[in-house]
């Protein structure tokens, strides 16, 4: 009998392509299921045929990849809850109205300026049972009681479906939530919430209880809040309470990965467990028990840390490492990565679109693949030099791998990342080790002042070092333009260069030169596309009127509220300029009339001044002008009426009614976001 081996990386790659295809395309579940069943039947037939002949071997391999692709499509589709008729979005009317919902709390989220936030599942809306997740927002001023994971809550409030960003190039929070199968936000006040006696006591409920007990006991023994929040992030993966300024410091210092429980943390947990299990005898049965205990402890820690994408990746990977050690087989790290990706995405396909998931796997792949090449550039003569050289080489390998995708998502690069890692990483083992011990002591409600104070002081020093490195902000390159094409072109260039450097030959050199040409073509195309773009945008801003007129890479800014000196303080403008590779070439105050391409644009502000002899195509109303638009429509018949965000709601309501009566289209920026020509 002939057996065939197929690279797990290629099979996982086909599976991921299936997820991406199902995410981008729109089709029903039945055809995919039928195709999957047919391909499985064909695979079974070819498998038995290949027992005696090699003729079908290529077809068998192709069939395996087709099955993997279809499994990816099927997996994503069955996890899309909106396909089911009892999802709550199918039960909502188009009118804004209050709903009484029964919700189950899944997870505590980071609070906003005005609300306490939770990830929650809606199981009943008014009198109808349903499914679906939402972000629960409870008004801070009325918040009276903490809510535990698993609690059932009856709340009366308003459900708002996720919408597009208010401004161009703004972070699409609605799409971010949709990738997590969250399609709305629910707003209510604490006085309209009732905690029922029903609680879902699953594994997440008990994990939340353990975390809460640890944190409360640490607070009881006067553990300083800033250091406590960092400790909880380092050990338990909970970043909700860390101040935005401190997170920004970690980002600028190139050390934000420290705050996310990942391979560094889980690897240490594995070493800690292995050390404790050395007390077991070295028999076969004892080895099996140690393997089971190790895997259970790893997954228990993963649940305790909230099963974030980076935690899942690390726990799954090290579980396979522990299993391989038990079976006494050499561990192929590439196969381990592929298996962990496949298993995680099989149960949580939405993780594929999580930035943390993408960054963690790319970083780990480049550490495994590129680190040997970088470390071979120098051979230290002593252990101390080798230790620090390993830190630097690993950091460079990870940063080279994550550089393109980081620039694409965040448009900035901390150039002092290697300095931070050199200073911080040597002490992280001590902080993590002592942190685990302190957490276990706190869980037992015990107190050892020396250990608590030592850990608190260590984290304080860590934060001070991070803040010092972050203060050298001239070494942080910000507002870097990078399109998705440039990101992919950069990866093509990096891969071809590394492949050539590993085993240089003529063909690989040609491949590298071709990739360099492709990258240049992509870069030139991005620049040409940017040069050809012309657009007129009315931004959405609270109590501010901002209009931009773009011609290629030059943007003329029109506003009475934004000056040449302070426009960078406007996040909406900064995002737009960075994302499109533009620059502010001129600023001016708002005028009543603009001509853009073939459009005539009239702006009426609180002064109520307008030009009767010009018949505008677009009418923009700002600053609540006291005008009778019915009378205006006698002079003009505009193609579109735009309502700015600085108008009174009562005025806008009347104007909308008039536009509907006159059959004139309108665009309310407060509800629909920015307006663009």
XYZ file of C-alpha atoms in Angstrom, residues 28-420:
393
model
C -25.662 30.493 -0.273
C -24.632 27.562 1.898
C -26.313 24.792 -0.134
C -24.049 24.907 -3.254
C -20.912 24.916 -1.084
C -22.174 21.949 0.944
C -23.032 20.038 -2.249
C -19.605 20.766 -3.757
C -17.900 19.708 -0.506
C -19.811 16.389 -0.393
C -18.995 15.679 -4.035
C -15.312 16.470 -3.542
C -15.185 14.275 -0.414
C -16.755 11.444 -2.404
C -14.228 11.930 -5.179
C -11.390 12.019 -2.620
C -12.558 8.738 -1.058
C -12.783 7.076 -4.479
C -9.297 8.275 -5.512
C -7.822 7.210 -2.180
C -8.897 3.610 -2.653
C -7.772 3.671 -6.288
C -4.316 4.907 -5.296
C -3.833 1.876 -3.072
C -2.822 -0.096 -6.162
C -1.805 2.424 -8.789
C 0.096 5.682 -8.924
C -1.767 7.017 -11.959
C -4.217 9.048 -9.905
C -1.615 10.549 -7.543
C -1.690 14.088 -9.057
C -5.485 14.067 -9.121
C -5.585 12.881 -5.525
C -3.371 15.774 -4.437
C -5.449 18.323 -6.334
C -8.586 16.835 -4.777
C -7.109 17.237 -1.270
C -6.488 20.934 -1.893
C -10.001 21.396 -3.345
C -11.501 19.760 -0.244
C -9.420 22.058 2.007
C -10.602 25.100 0.044
C -14.253 24.062 0.287
C -13.938 23.293 4.000
C -12.700 26.886 4.433
C -15.726 28.240 2.518
C -18.144 26.031 4.459
C -16.573 26.906 7.826
C -16.955 30.649 7.306
C -20.518 30.361 6.028
C -21.822 28.274 8.925
C -20.274 30.747 11.377
C -22.060 33.738 9.801
C -24.963 34.042 12.210
C -26.829 36.584 10.080
C -27.643 33.776 7.642
C -30.005 32.324 10.237
C -33.585 33.737 10.304
C -33.638 34.083 14.108
C -30.729 36.541 14.177
C -31.896 39.763 15.811
C -31.076 42.000 12.822
C -33.974 40.332 10.968
C -36.337 41.305 13.804
C -35.580 45.034 13.886
C -37.713 47.653 12.185
C -36.286 50.612 10.304
C -37.765 53.036 12.855
C -35.794 54.067 15.922
C -37.543 52.561 18.938
C -36.705 51.218 22.377
C -36.405 47.457 22.850
C -36.416 45.307 25.957
C -33.691 42.711 25.537
C -32.417 39.777 27.548
C -28.634 39.654 27.250
C -25.921 37.290 28.436
C -22.620 38.968 29.350
C -19.660 37.384 27.534
C -16.754 39.685 28.341
C -15.846 43.047 29.856
C -14.549 45.506 27.238
C -12.547 48.711 27.533
C -14.763 51.574 28.661
C -15.417 54.606 26.487
C -15.488 58.169 27.801
C -19.193 57.974 28.637
C -20.148 54.292 28.893
C -19.287 50.994 30.579
C -18.968 48.415 27.796
C -19.499 44.642 27.544
C -19.481 42.026 24.830
C -22.939 40.434 25.158
C -25.257 37.990 23.390
C -28.913 38.854 22.823
C -31.132 35.837 23.473
C -34.464 37.667 23.451
C -35.610 40.940 21.931
C -39.005 42.099 23.255
C -41.048 38.858 23.152
C -39.076 36.997 20.467
C -36.209 34.601 21.043
C -33.138 35.305 18.929
C -29.380 34.920 18.553
C -26.553 37.387 17.900
C -23.886 39.412 19.658
C -23.833 43.118 20.472
C -21.726 45.658 22.365
C -23.634 46.648 25.499
C -23.095 50.298 26.524
C -24.346 51.377 29.962
C -24.228 55.085 30.819
C -21.403 55.775 33.268
C -23.346 58.354 35.246
C -26.072 55.834 36.027
C -23.854 52.764 36.466
C -24.416 51.286 39.913
C -23.374 47.625 39.964
C -20.649 45.443 38.366
C -21.813 42.678 36.046
C -20.138 39.273 35.988
C -19.461 37.119 32.950
C -22.379 34.740 32.342
C -24.962 37.022 33.998
C -28.393 37.414 32.391
C -29.503 41.020 32.129
C -32.893 42.494 31.248
C -32.342 45.922 29.748
C -34.455 48.514 27.966
C -32.631 50.681 25.475
C -31.830 51.323 21.831
C -30.141 49.032 19.319
C -28.043 50.764 16.663
C -26.741 48.697 13.776
C -23.070 49.195 12.948
C -22.482 51.800 10.273
C -19.743 53.074 8.024
C -17.098 55.493 9.392
C -18.147 59.105 9.838
C -15.103 60.342 7.920
C -12.965 59.067 5.023
C -9.950 56.870 5.875
C -11.184 56.601 9.466
C -10.790 53.277 11.293
C -13.820 51.213 10.290
C -15.021 50.164 13.738
C -18.257 48.796 12.292
C -16.376 46.407 10.000
C -14.086 45.480 12.902
C -17.144 44.457 14.930
C -18.692 42.580 11.994
C -15.553 40.471 11.705
C -16.260 39.475 15.312
C -19.889 38.610 14.417
C -21.107 41.756 16.228
C -23.619 43.779 14.195
C -24.928 46.382 16.630
C -24.417 48.419 19.775
C -27.020 48.501 22.553
C -27.289 51.683 24.652
C -29.128 51.869 27.960
C -28.988 53.320 31.467
C -28.287 51.343 34.613
C -31.721 52.211 36.017
C -33.270 50.404 33.042
C -31.253 47.213 33.711
C -32.273 44.309 35.915
C -29.878 41.497 36.808
C -31.757 38.206 36.854
C -30.873 35.263 39.083
C -29.947 33.175 36.064
C -26.216 32.765 35.401
C -24.512 30.655 32.742
C -21.847 28.868 34.772
C -19.520 27.810 31.983
C -15.724 27.736 31.938
C -15.560 31.461 31.110
C -17.700 32.257 34.168
C -15.263 30.474 36.483
C -12.243 32.010 34.713
C -13.721 35.483 35.194
C -14.342 34.657 38.848
C -10.708 33.669 39.345
C -9.473 36.840 37.627
C -11.808 38.995 39.703
C -10.703 37.336 42.954
C -7.023 37.845 42.124
C -7.498 41.509 41.171
C -9.653 42.295 44.209
C -7.132 40.704 46.580
C -4.253 42.625 44.990
C -6.237 45.850 45.387
C -6.958 44.929 48.991
C -3.244 44.738 49.691
C -2.685 48.225 48.167
C -1.069 47.183 44.886
C -0.722 50.467 42.949
C -3.294 50.807 40.165
C -0.982 51.575 37.163
C 1.338 48.663 38.007
C -1.634 46.385 38.733
C -3.184 47.098 35.345
C 0.086 46.228 33.577
C 0.465 43.062 35.685
C -3.064 41.933 34.800
C -2.280 42.514 31.118
C 1.051 40.640 31.327
C -0.276 37.564 33.125
C -4.033 37.493 32.509
C -4.239 39.192 29.105
C -6.715 41.849 30.282
C -5.801 45.304 28.922
C -9.132 47.057 29.548
C -7.935 49.242 32.426
C -4.533 50.349 31.120
C -4.489 54.084 30.435
C -4.390 55.133 26.747
C -1.230 57.193 27.410
C 0.640 54.164 28.736
C -0.462 52.015 25.793
C 0.749 54.756 23.442
C 4.127 54.727 25.231
C 4.422 50.966 24.678
C 3.508 51.453 21.005
C 6.081 54.201 20.458
C 8.736 52.138 22.241
C 7.991 49.120 20.025
C 7.017 46.988 23.027
C 3.229 46.782 22.786
C 3.542 43.027 22.160
C 4.622 42.666 25.804
C 1.117 43.677 26.951
C -0.517 40.928 24.870
C -0.246 37.404 26.237
C 1.589 35.549 23.455
C 4.359 33.031 22.813
C 6.732 34.708 25.288
C 4.223 34.349 28.121
C 2.856 30.904 27.211
C 6.387 29.578 26.619
C 7.329 30.667 30.118
C 4.203 28.986 31.520
C 5.232 25.756 29.726
C 8.731 25.937 31.241
C 7.244 26.625 34.684
C 4.882 23.628 34.418
C 7.676 21.388 33.107
C 9.851 22.395 36.058
C 7.111 21.525 38.556
C 6.425 18.158 36.862
C 10.031 17.019 37.214
C 8.925 15.473 40.512
C 7.104 12.771 38.508
C 9.038 9.553 37.740
C 10.267 8.958 34.187
C 7.930 6.055 33.424
C 5.681 5.723 30.379
C 2.474 6.163 32.389
C 3.925 9.127 34.267
C 4.940 10.728 30.942
C 1.342 10.405 29.728
C 0.034 12.003 32.934
C 2.571 14.849 32.619
C 1.544 15.427 29.008
C -2.159 15.586 29.929
C -1.489 17.889 32.906
C 0.689 20.170 30.754
C -1.914 20.509 28.001
C -4.739 21.055 30.520
C -2.689 23.723 32.334
C -1.869 25.486 29.069
C -5.504 25.601 27.985
C -6.599 26.548 31.494
C -4.200 29.488 31.356
C -5.541 30.322 27.872
C -9.111 30.459 29.182
C -7.983 32.521 32.177
C -6.327 34.974 29.751
C -9.563 35.337 27.779
C -8.674 33.170 24.738
C -7.590 36.166 22.655
C -6.241 35.292 19.179
C -2.588 35.583 20.251
C -3.291 33.433 23.326
C -5.064 30.775 21.270
C -2.212 30.690 18.772
C 0.420 30.261 21.454
C -1.510 27.726 23.538
C -2.344 25.600 20.475
C 1.263 25.665 19.242
C 2.829 24.782 22.600
C 0.214 22.055 23.121
C 1.538 20.370 19.978
C 5.084 20.867 21.274
C 4.134 19.138 24.545
C 2.429 16.324 22.627
C 5.479 15.900 20.385
C 7.759 15.689 23.426
C 5.551 12.958 24.874
C 5.592 10.996 21.600
C 9.376 11.601 21.425
C 9.121 12.940 17.893
C 11.019 15.860 16.434
C 8.830 18.939 16.170
C 8.515 20.529 12.723
C 7.714 24.087 13.703
C 6.217 24.915 10.288
C 3.791 21.989 10.536
C 2.991 22.991 14.107
C 2.156 26.516 12.972
C 0.020 25.187 10.113
C -1.909 22.788 12.358
C -2.554 25.467 14.994
C -3.805 27.910 12.329
C -6.089 25.258 10.830
C -7.593 24.181 14.168
C -8.089 27.724 15.503
C -9.719 29.000 12.299
C -11.860 25.881 12.021
C -13.614 26.911 15.251
C -13.070 30.701 15.086
C -12.769 31.736 11.398
C -13.293 35.399 12.328
C -9.817 35.392 13.924
C -8.333 35.450 10.409
C -9.356 39.118 10.153
C -8.008 40.027 13.594
C -4.893 42.229 13.321
C -3.351 40.671 16.441
C -3.785 37.175 15.008
C -2.135 38.200 11.740
C 0.765 39.981 13.436
C 1.472 37.151 15.882
C 1.665 34.437 13.225
C 3.695 36.554 10.805
C 6.147 37.495 13.584
C 6.550 33.884 14.702
C 7.019 32.630 11.134
C 9.773 35.170 10.455
C 11.470 34.388 13.775
C 11.629 30.717 12.800
C 12.511 31.348 9.137
C 14.707 34.452 9.197
C 16.346 34.355 12.628
C 18.924 31.652 11.710
C 20.066 33.778 8.760
C 20.463 36.940 10.866
C 22.125 35.147 13.796
C 24.669 33.586 11.425
C 26.028 37.053 10.592
C 27.994 37.078 13.852
C 29.148 34.360 16.248
C 29.663 35.770 19.763
C 32.556 34.401 21.805
C 30.862 34.316 25.216
C 27.430 33.472 26.602
C 26.532 37.026 27.608
C 27.207 38.380 24.125
C 25.318 35.451 22.608
C 22.318 36.104 24.883
C 22.010 39.754 23.853
C 22.767 38.974 20.194
C 19.898 36.447 20.229
C 17.552 39.140 21.572
C 18.602 41.607 18.871
C 18.465 39.060 16.018
C 15.050 37.723 17.093
C 13.719 41.287 17.380
C 14.977 42.181 13.909
C 13.510 39.001 12.400
C 10.099 39.724 13.926
C 10.156 43.406 12.945
C 11.182 42.678 9.348
C 8.259 40.282 9.074
C 5.676 42.587 10.625
C 6.996 45.843 9.146
C 4.792 45.936 5.981
C 1.541 44.941 7.690
C 2.226 47.269 10.652
C 2.780 50.209 8.299
C -0.406 49.320 6.408
C -2.580 49.173 9.542
C -0.933 51.744 11.831
C 1.112 54.012 9.476
C 3.968 54.274 11.960
C 7.189 52.463 12.836
C 9.126 52.580 16.166
C 12.783 52.499 15.103
C 14.035 51.973 18.673
C 12.339 48.573 19.040
C 15.699 46.780 19.367
C 16.806 49.137 22.162
C 13.573 48.475 24.033
